[in-house]
Coordinates of N, CA and C in Angstrom, one line a residue:
X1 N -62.9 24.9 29.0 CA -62.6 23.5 28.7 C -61.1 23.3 28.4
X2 N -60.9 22.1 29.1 CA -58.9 22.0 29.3 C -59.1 21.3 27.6
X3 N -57.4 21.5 27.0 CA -57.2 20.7 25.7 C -56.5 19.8 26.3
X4 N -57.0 18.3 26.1 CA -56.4 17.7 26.4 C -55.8 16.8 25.4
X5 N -55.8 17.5 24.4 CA -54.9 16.6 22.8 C -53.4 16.9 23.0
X6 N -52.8 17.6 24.1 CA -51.5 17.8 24.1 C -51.1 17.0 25.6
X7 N -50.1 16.4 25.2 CA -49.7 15.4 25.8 C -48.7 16.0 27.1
X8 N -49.1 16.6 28.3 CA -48.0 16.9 29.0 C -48.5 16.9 30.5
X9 N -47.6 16.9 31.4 CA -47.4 16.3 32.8 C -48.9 16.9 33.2
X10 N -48.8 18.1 33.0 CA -50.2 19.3 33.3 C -51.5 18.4 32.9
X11 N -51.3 17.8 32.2 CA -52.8 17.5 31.8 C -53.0 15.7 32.3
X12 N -51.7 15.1 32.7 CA -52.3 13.9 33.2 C -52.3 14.0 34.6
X13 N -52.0 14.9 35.0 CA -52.5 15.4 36.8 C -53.6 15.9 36.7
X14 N -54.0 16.3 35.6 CA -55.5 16.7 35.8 C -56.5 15.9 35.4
X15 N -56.6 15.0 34.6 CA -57.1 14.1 34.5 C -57.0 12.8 35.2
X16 N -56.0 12.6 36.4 CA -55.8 11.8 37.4 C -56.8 11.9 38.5
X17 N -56.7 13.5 38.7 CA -57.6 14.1 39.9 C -59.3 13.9 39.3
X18 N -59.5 13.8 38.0 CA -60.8 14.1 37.6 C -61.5 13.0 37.8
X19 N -60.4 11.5 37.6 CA -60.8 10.2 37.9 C -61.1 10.0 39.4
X20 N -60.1 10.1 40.4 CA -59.8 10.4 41.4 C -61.6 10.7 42.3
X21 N -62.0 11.6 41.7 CA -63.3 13.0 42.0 C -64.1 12.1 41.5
X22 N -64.2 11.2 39.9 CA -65.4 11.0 40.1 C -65.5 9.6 40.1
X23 N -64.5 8.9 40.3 CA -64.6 7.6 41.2 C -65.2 7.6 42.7
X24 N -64.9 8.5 43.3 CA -65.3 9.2 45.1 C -64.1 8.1 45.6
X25 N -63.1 7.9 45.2 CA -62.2 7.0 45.5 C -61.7 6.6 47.0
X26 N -61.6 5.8 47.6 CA -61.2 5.8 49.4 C -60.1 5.8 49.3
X27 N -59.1 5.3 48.5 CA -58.0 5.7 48.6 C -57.8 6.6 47.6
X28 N -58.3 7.5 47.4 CA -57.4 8.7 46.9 C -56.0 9.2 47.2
X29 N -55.9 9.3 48.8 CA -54.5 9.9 48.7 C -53.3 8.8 48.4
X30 N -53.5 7.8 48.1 CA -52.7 7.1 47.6 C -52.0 7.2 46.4
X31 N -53.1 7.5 45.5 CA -53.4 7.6 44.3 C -52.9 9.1 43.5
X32 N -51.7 9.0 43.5 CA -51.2 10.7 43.7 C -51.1 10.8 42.4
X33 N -51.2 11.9 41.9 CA -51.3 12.3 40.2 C -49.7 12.7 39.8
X34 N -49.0 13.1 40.9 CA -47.5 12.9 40.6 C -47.2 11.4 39.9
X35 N -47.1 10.6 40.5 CA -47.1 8.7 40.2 C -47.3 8.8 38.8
X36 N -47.8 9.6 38.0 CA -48.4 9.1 36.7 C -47.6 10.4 35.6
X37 N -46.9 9.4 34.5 CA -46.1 10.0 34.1 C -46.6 10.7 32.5
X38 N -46.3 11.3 31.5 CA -46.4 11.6 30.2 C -46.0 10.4 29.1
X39 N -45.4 9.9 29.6 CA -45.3 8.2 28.7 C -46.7 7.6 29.1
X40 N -47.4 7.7 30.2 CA -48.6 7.2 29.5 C -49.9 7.5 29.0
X41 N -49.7 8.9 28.6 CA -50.7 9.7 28.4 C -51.9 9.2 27.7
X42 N -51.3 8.7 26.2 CA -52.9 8.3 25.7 C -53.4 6.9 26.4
X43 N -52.9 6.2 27.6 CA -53.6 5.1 28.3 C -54.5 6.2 29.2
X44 N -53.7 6.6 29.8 CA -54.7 7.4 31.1 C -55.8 8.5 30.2
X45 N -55.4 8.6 29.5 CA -56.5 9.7 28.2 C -57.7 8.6 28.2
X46 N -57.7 7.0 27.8 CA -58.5 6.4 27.5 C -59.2 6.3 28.8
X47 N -58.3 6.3 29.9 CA -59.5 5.8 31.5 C -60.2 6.9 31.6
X48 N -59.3 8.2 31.8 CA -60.3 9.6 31.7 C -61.9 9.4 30.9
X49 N -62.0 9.5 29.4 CA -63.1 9.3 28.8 C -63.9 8.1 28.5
X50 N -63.4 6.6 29.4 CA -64.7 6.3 29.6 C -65.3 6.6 31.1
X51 N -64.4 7.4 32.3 CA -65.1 7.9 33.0 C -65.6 8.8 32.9
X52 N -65.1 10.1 32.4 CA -66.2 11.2 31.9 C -67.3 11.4 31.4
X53 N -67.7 10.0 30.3 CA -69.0 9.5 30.0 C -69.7 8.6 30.9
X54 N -69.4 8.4 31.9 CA -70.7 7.7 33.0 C -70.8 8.2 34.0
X55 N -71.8 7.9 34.6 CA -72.1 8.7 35.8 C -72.1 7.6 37.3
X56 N -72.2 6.7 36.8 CA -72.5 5.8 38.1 C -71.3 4.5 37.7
X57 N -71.0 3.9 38.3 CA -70.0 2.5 38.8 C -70.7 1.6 39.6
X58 N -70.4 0.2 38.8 CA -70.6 -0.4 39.8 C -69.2 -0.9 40.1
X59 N -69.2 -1.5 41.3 CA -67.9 -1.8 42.4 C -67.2 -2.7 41.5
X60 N -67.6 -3.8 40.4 CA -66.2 -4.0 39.9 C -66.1 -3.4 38.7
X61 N -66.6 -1.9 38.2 CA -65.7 -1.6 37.2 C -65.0 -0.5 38.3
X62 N -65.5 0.0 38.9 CA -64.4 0.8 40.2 C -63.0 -0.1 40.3
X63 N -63.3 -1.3 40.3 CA -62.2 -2.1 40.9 C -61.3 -2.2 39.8
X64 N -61.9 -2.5 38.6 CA -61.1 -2.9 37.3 C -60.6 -1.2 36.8
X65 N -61.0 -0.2 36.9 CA -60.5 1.2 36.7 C -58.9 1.5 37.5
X66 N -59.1 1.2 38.8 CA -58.3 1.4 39.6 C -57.3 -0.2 39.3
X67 N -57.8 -1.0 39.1 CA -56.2 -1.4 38.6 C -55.9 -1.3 37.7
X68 N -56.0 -0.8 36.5 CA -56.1 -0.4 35.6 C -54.7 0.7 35.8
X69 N -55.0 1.8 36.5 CA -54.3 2.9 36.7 C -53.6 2.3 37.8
X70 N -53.5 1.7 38.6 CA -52.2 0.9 39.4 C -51.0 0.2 38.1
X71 N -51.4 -0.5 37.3 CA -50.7 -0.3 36.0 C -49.8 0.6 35.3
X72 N -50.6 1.5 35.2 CA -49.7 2.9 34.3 C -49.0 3.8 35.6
X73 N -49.2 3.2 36.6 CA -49.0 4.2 37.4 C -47.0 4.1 37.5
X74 N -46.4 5.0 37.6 CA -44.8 4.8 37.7 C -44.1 4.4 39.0
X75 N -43.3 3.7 38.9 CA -42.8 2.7 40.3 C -41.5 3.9 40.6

C-alpha cells in the first residue's frame, strides 16, 4: 500500500493514473499525470478517495470528476 500522506510529484502521478484506470476514461491520454502538479495535492488527494470508494459512475459524476481535475490540472 502506497503512503499517500506525503505530498510529492510521485504520488500525484499515481493517483492521477488510479483515477484515470478507474474512471475507464476515453480521454485518458490527454489527461497526463505530468499536467498535475504538488501545489495541488490535497485537491487531487480528495478526487482520488471519493473515487477509490465507488465502484460504478454515473456519466455525470464522470463528467463533474473530470472537470474537476481539468481545474487543478497546470496550464
Amino acid at each position: 500500500m502506497r503512503n499517500l500522506d506525503e505530498a510529492t510529484q510521485d504520488n500525484v502521478e499515481f493517483m492521477i493514473e488510479a483515477i484515470k484506470s478507474k474512471l475507464k476514461m476515453a480521454t485518458a491520454a490527454a489527461m497526463q499525470a505530468s499536467h498535475f502538479k504538488v501545489a495541488q495535492y490535497e485537491d487531487i488527494k480528495e478526487v482520488y478517495e471519493v473515487i477509490a470508494d465507488k465502484n460504478n459512475f454515473s456519466i455525470s459524476e464522470v463528467e463533474a470528476l473530470v472537470t474537476e481535475l481539468g481545474t487543478l490540472r497546470s496550464k
